[in-house]
C-alpha cells in the first residue's frame, strides 16, 4: 500500500531519513516556493520533517506563486 500522507511517508522512509551516510555527503539541500503558491504549507512541513531527522535544508520563500521561480 502506498503512503497516504506525511506521517505514512515518514514511517515508510524512516530508515532513509535516519541514514547518517545520506547526510554526510550532502552539501546543499534546497527548497524554494513562492509565498502565494498553494504548496507553501507543504514545503514548510517538508522542511520541518527533514530538520526533525537531522538534515539541514535551506528554505527560500520567493515572491509570487510559483515553486519554479
mmCIF file of N, CA and C in Angstrom:
data_model
loop_
_atom_site.group_PDB
_atom_site.id
_atom_site.type_symbol
_atom_site.label_atom_id
_atom_site.label_comp_id
_atom_site.label_asym_id
_atom_site.label_seq_id
_atom_site.Cartn_x
_atom_site.Cartn_y
_atom_site.Cartn_z
ATOM 1 N N UNK A 1 0.839 -1.186 0.000
ATOM 2 C CA UNK A 1 0.000 0.000 0.000
ATOM 3 C C UNK A 1 0.884 1.249 0.000
ATOM 4 N N UNK A 2 0.588 2.180 -0.865
ATOM 5 C CA UNK A 2 1.353 3.421 -0.973
ATOM 6 C C UNK A 2 1.047 4.338 0.213
ATOM 7 N N UNK A 3 2.055 5.119 0.653
ATOM 8 C CA UNK A 3 1.797 6.080 1.730
ATOM 9 C C UNK A 3 0.681 7.041 1.351
ATOM 10 N N UNK A 4 -0.139 7.403 2.327
ATOM 11 C CA UNK A 4 -1.274 8.280 2.054
ATOM 12 C C UNK A 4 -1.088 9.689 2.594
ATOM 13 N N UNK A 5 -0.050 9.914 3.352
ATOM 14 C CA UNK A 5 0.179 11.239 3.902
ATOM 15 C C UNK A 5 1.587 11.346 4.456
ATOM 16 N N UNK A 6 1.893 12.502 5.035
ATOM 17 C CA UNK A 6 3.241 12.763 5.533
ATOM 18 C C UNK A 6 3.656 11.763 6.603
ATOM 19 N N UNK A 7 2.760 11.457 7.528
ATOM 20 C CA UNK A 7 3.100 10.522 8.600
ATOM 21 C C UNK A 7 3.402 9.136 8.043
ATOM 22 N N UNK A 8 2.614 8.702 7.072
ATOM 23 C CA UNK A 8 2.868 7.402 6.443
ATOM 24 C C UNK A 8 4.183 7.413 5.690
ATOM 25 N N UNK A 9 4.447 8.486 4.967
ATOM 26 C CA UNK A 9 5.693 8.591 4.213
ATOM 27 C C UNK A 9 6.888 8.576 5.158
ATOM 28 N N UNK A 10 6.787 9.317 6.255
ATOM 29 C CA UNK A 10 7.872 9.366 7.232
ATOM 30 C C UNK A 10 8.127 7.979 7.824
ATOM 31 N N UNK A 11 7.074 7.275 8.137
ATOM 32 C CA UNK A 11 7.201 5.930 8.706
ATOM 33 C C UNK A 11 7.807 4.959 7.693
ATOM 34 N N UNK A 12 7.341 5.012 6.477
ATOM 35 C CA UNK A 12 7.825 4.123 5.417
ATOM 36 C C UNK A 12 9.289 4.389 5.103
ATOM 37 N N UNK A 13 9.708 5.645 5.155
ATOM 38 C CA UNK A 13 11.061 6.031 4.766
ATOM 39 C C UNK A 13 11.967 6.360 5.949
ATOM 40 N N UNK A 14 11.598 5.916 7.140
ATOM 41 C CA UNK A 14 12.370 6.230 8.343
ATOM 42 C C UNK A 14 13.825 5.807 8.230
ATOM 43 N N UNK A 15 14.090 4.650 7.651
ATOM 44 C CA UNK A 15 15.477 4.178 7.523
ATOM 45 C C UNK A 15 16.308 5.139 6.688
ATOM 46 N N UNK A 16 15.756 5.663 5.617
ATOM 47 C CA UNK A 16 16.477 6.638 4.794
ATOM 48 C C UNK A 16 16.595 7.980 5.499
ATOM 49 N N UNK A 17 15.537 8.410 6.159
ATOM 50 C CA UNK A 17 15.560 9.696 6.848
ATOM 51 C C UNK A 17 16.596 9.718 7.967
ATOM 52 N N UNK A 18 16.850 8.573 8.583
ATOM 53 C CA UNK A 18 17.788 8.494 9.691
ATOM 54 C C UNK A 18 19.145 7.918 9.284
ATOM 55 N N UNK A 19 19.379 7.765 8.000
ATOM 56 C CA UNK A 19 20.625 7.210 7.485
ATOM 57 C C UNK A 19 21.724 8.283 7.524
ATOM 58 N N UNK A 20 22.673 8.102 8.435
ATOM 59 C CA UNK A 20 23.743 9.081 8.630
ATOM 60 C C UNK A 20 24.561 9.279 7.358
ATOM 61 N N UNK A 21 24.778 8.239 6.588
ATOM 62 C CA UNK A 21 25.599 8.365 5.388
ATOM 63 C C UNK A 21 24.943 9.257 4.333
ATOM 64 N N UNK A 22 23.615 9.341 4.330
ATOM 65 C CA UNK A 22 22.941 10.240 3.393
ATOM 66 C C UNK A 22 23.202 11.702 3.743
ATOM 67 N N UNK A 23 23.311 11.987 5.015
ATOM 68 C CA UNK A 23 23.537 13.361 5.466
ATOM 69 C C UNK A 23 24.995 13.775 5.310
ATOM 70 N N UNK A 24 25.894 12.812 5.452
ATOM 71 C CA UNK A 24 27.324 13.094 5.484
ATOM 72 C C UNK A 24 27.830 13.803 4.225
ATOM 73 N N UNK A 25 27.448 13.352 3.061
ATOM 74 C CA UNK A 25 27.946 13.936 1.824
ATOM 75 C C UNK A 25 27.061 15.018 1.232
ATOM 76 N N UNK A 26 25.955 15.297 1.876
ATOM 77 C CA UNK A 26 25.009 16.283 1.349
ATOM 78 C C UNK A 26 25.526 17.693 1.595
ATOM 79 N N UNK A 27 25.731 18.444 0.518
ATOM 80 C CA UNK A 27 26.264 19.793 0.652
ATOM 81 C C UNK A 27 25.168 20.853 0.594
ATOM 82 N N UNK A 28 24.199 20.673 -0.277
ATOM 83 C CA UNK A 28 23.107 21.643 -0.414
ATOM 84 C C UNK A 28 21.789 20.879 -0.494
ATOM 85 N N UNK A 29 20.850 21.296 0.332
ATOM 86 C CA UNK A 29 19.514 20.695 0.340
ATOM 87 C C UNK A 29 18.552 21.878 0.317
ATOM 88 N N UNK A 30 18.046 22.205 -0.842
ATOM 89 C CA UNK A 30 17.398 23.483 -1.114
ATOM 90 C C UNK A 30 15.927 23.322 -1.460
ATOM 91 N N UNK A 31 15.094 24.163 -0.875
ATOM 92 C CA UNK A 31 13.682 24.253 -1.220
ATOM 93 C C UNK A 31 13.386 25.720 -1.513
ATOM 94 N N UNK A 32 12.605 25.986 -2.545
ATOM 95 C CA UNK A 32 12.150 27.344 -2.835
ATOM 96 C C UNK A 32 10.706 27.264 -3.303
ATOM 97 N N UNK A 33 9.873 28.066 -2.677
ATOM 98 C CA UNK A 33 8.454 28.089 -3.019
ATOM 99 C C UNK A 33 7.945 29.510 -2.888
ATOM 100 N N UNK A 34 7.115 29.928 -3.812
ATOM 101 C CA UNK A 34 6.533 31.262 -3.760
ATOM 102 C C UNK A 34 5.547 31.406 -2.616
ATOM 103 N N UNK A 35 5.530 32.576 -1.994
ATOM 104 C CA UNK A 35 4.659 32.792 -0.834
ATOM 105 C C UNK A 35 3.181 32.640 -1.177
ATOM 106 N N UNK A 36 2.824 32.811 -2.452
ATOM 107 C CA UNK A 36 1.426 32.662 -2.859
ATOM 108 C C UNK A 36 1.147 31.310 -3.522
ATOM 109 N N UNK A 37 2.136 30.444 -3.530
ATOM 110 C CA UNK A 37 1.989 29.112 -4.122
ATOM 111 C C UNK A 37 1.150 28.243 -3.189
ATOM 112 N N UNK A 38 0.272 27.478 -3.746
ATOM 113 C CA UNK A 38 -0.555 26.572 -2.954
ATOM 114 C C UNK A 38 0.245 25.501 -2.235
ATOM 115 N N UNK A 39 1.503 25.310 -2.618
ATOM 116 C CA UNK A 39 2.350 24.297 -1.990
ATOM 117 C C UNK A 39 3.200 24.836 -0.842
ATOM 118 N N UNK A 40 3.072 26.111 -0.487
ATOM 119 C CA UNK A 40 3.925 26.690 0.544
ATOM 120 C C UNK A 40 3.777 25.963 1.882
ATOM 121 N N UNK A 41 2.582 25.590 2.249
ATOM 122 C CA UNK A 41 2.360 24.875 3.504
ATOM 123 C C UNK A 41 3.027 23.507 3.468
ATOM 124 N N UNK A 42 2.902 22.825 2.343
ATOM 125 C CA UNK A 42 3.531 21.511 2.182
ATOM 126 C C UNK A 42 5.051 21.634 2.202
ATOM 127 N N UNK A 43 5.578 22.641 1.539
ATOM 128 C CA UNK A 43 7.020 22.843 1.528
ATOM 129 C C UNK A 43 7.541 23.088 2.935
ATOM 130 N N UNK A 44 6.878 23.964 3.685
ATOM 131 C CA UNK A 44 7.307 24.255 5.051
ATOM 132 C C UNK A 44 7.249 23.004 5.929
ATOM 133 N N UNK A 45 6.217 22.204 5.783
ATOM 134 C CA UNK A 45 6.097 20.965 6.556
ATOM 135 C C UNK A 45 7.197 19.975 6.176
ATOM 136 N N UNK A 46 7.525 19.915 4.896
ATOM 137 C CA UNK A 46 8.576 19.019 4.425
ATOM 138 C C UNK A 46 9.933 19.436 4.985
ATOM 139 N N UNK A 47 10.210 20.731 4.978
ATOM 140 C CA UNK A 47 11.457 21.243 5.532
ATOM 141 C C UNK A 47 11.552 20.869 7.016
ATOM 142 N N UNK A 48 10.473 21.053 7.746
ATOM 143 C CA UNK A 48 10.468 20.712 9.172
ATOM 144 C C UNK A 48 10.659 19.209 9.394
ATOM 145 N N UNK A 49 10.083 18.392 8.543
ATOM 146 C CA UNK A 49 10.250 16.946 8.644
ATOM 147 C C UNK A 49 11.720 16.563 8.490
ATOM 148 N N UNK A 50 12.385 17.142 7.483
ATOM 149 C CA UNK A 50 13.794 16.835 7.276
ATOM 150 C C UNK A 50 14.653 17.357 8.427
ATOM 151 N N UNK A 51 14.334 18.528 8.957
ATOM 152 C CA UNK A 51 15.057 19.043 10.113
ATOM 153 C C UNK A 51 14.917 18.101 11.304
ATOM 154 N N UNK A 52 13.725 17.597 11.497
ATOM 155 C CA UNK A 52 13.440 16.660 12.596
ATOM 156 C C UNK A 52 14.350 15.435 12.519
ATOM 157 N N UNK A 53 14.734 15.065 11.310
ATOM 158 C CA UNK A 53 15.566 13.880 11.111
ATOM 159 C C UNK A 53 17.043 14.226 10.918
ATOM 160 N N UNK A 54 17.433 15.446 11.283
ATOM 161 C CA UNK A 54 18.844 15.809 11.301
ATOM 162 C C UNK A 54 19.414 16.381 10.020
ATOM 163 N N UNK A 55 18.577 16.602 9.032
ATOM 164 C CA UNK A 55 19.038 17.266 7.812
ATOM 165 C C UNK A 55 19.048 18.774 8.055
ATOM 166 N N UNK A 56 19.731 19.514 7.200
ATOM 167 C CA UNK A 56 19.794 20.975 7.320
ATOM 168 C C UNK A 56 19.335 21.625 6.017
ATOM 169 N N UNK A 57 18.056 21.495 5.696
ATOM 170 C CA UNK A 57 17.580 22.087 4.440
ATOM 171 C C UNK A 57 17.545 23.608 4.516
ATOM 172 N N UNK A 58 17.703 24.219 3.366
ATOM 173 C CA UNK A 58 17.582 25.668 3.228
ATOM 174 C C UNK A 58 16.244 25.938 2.558
ATOM 175 N N UNK A 59 15.453 26.829 3.135
ATOM 176 C CA UNK A 59 14.152 27.172 2.571
ATOM 177 C C UNK A 59 14.172 28.629 2.151
ATOM 178 N N UNK A 60 13.872 28.879 0.893
ATOM 179 C CA UNK A 60 13.787 30.232 0.365
ATOM 180 C C UNK A 60 12.344 30.475 -0.066
ATOM 181 N N UNK A 61 11.677 31.384 0.626
ATOM 182 C CA UNK A 61 10.322 31.766 0.238
ATOM 183 C C UNK A 61 10.452 32.925 -0.749
ATOM 184 N N UNK A 62 10.016 32.689 -1.960
ATOM 185 C CA UNK A 62 10.129 33.687 -3.010
ATOM 186 C C UNK A 62 8.821 34.465 -3.152
ATOM 187 N N UNK A 63 8.850 35.527 -3.897
ATOM 188 C CA UNK A 63 7.625 36.269 -4.157
ATOM 189 C C UNK A 63 6.804 35.525 -5.202
ATOM 190 N N UNK A 64 5.533 35.801 -5.243
ATOM 191 C CA UNK A 64 4.679 35.201 -6.262
ATOM 192 C C UNK A 64 4.144 33.847 -5.875
ATOM 193 N N UNK A 65 3.709 33.133 -6.905
ATOM 194 C CA UNK A 65 3.011 31.892 -6.645
ATOM 195 C C UNK A 65 3.644 30.669 -7.245
ATOM 196 N N UNK A 66 4.886 30.738 -7.623
ATOM 197 C CA UNK A 66 5.479 29.578 -8.288
ATOM 198 C C UNK A 66 6.543 28.932 -7.429
ATOM 199 N N UNK A 67 6.568 27.598 -7.453
ATOM 200 C CA UNK A 67 7.653 26.880 -6.805
ATOM 201 C C UNK A 67 8.762 26.597 -7.817
ATOM 202 N N UNK A 68 8.652 27.207 -8.979
ATOM 203 C CA UNK A 68 9.653 27.016 -10.028
ATOM 204 C C UNK A 68 10.462 28.286 -10.284
ATOM 205 N N UNK A 69 10.126 29.381 -9.593
ATOM 206 C CA UNK A 69 10.846 30.656 -9.801
ATOM 207 C C UNK A 69 12.285 30.541 -9.378
#
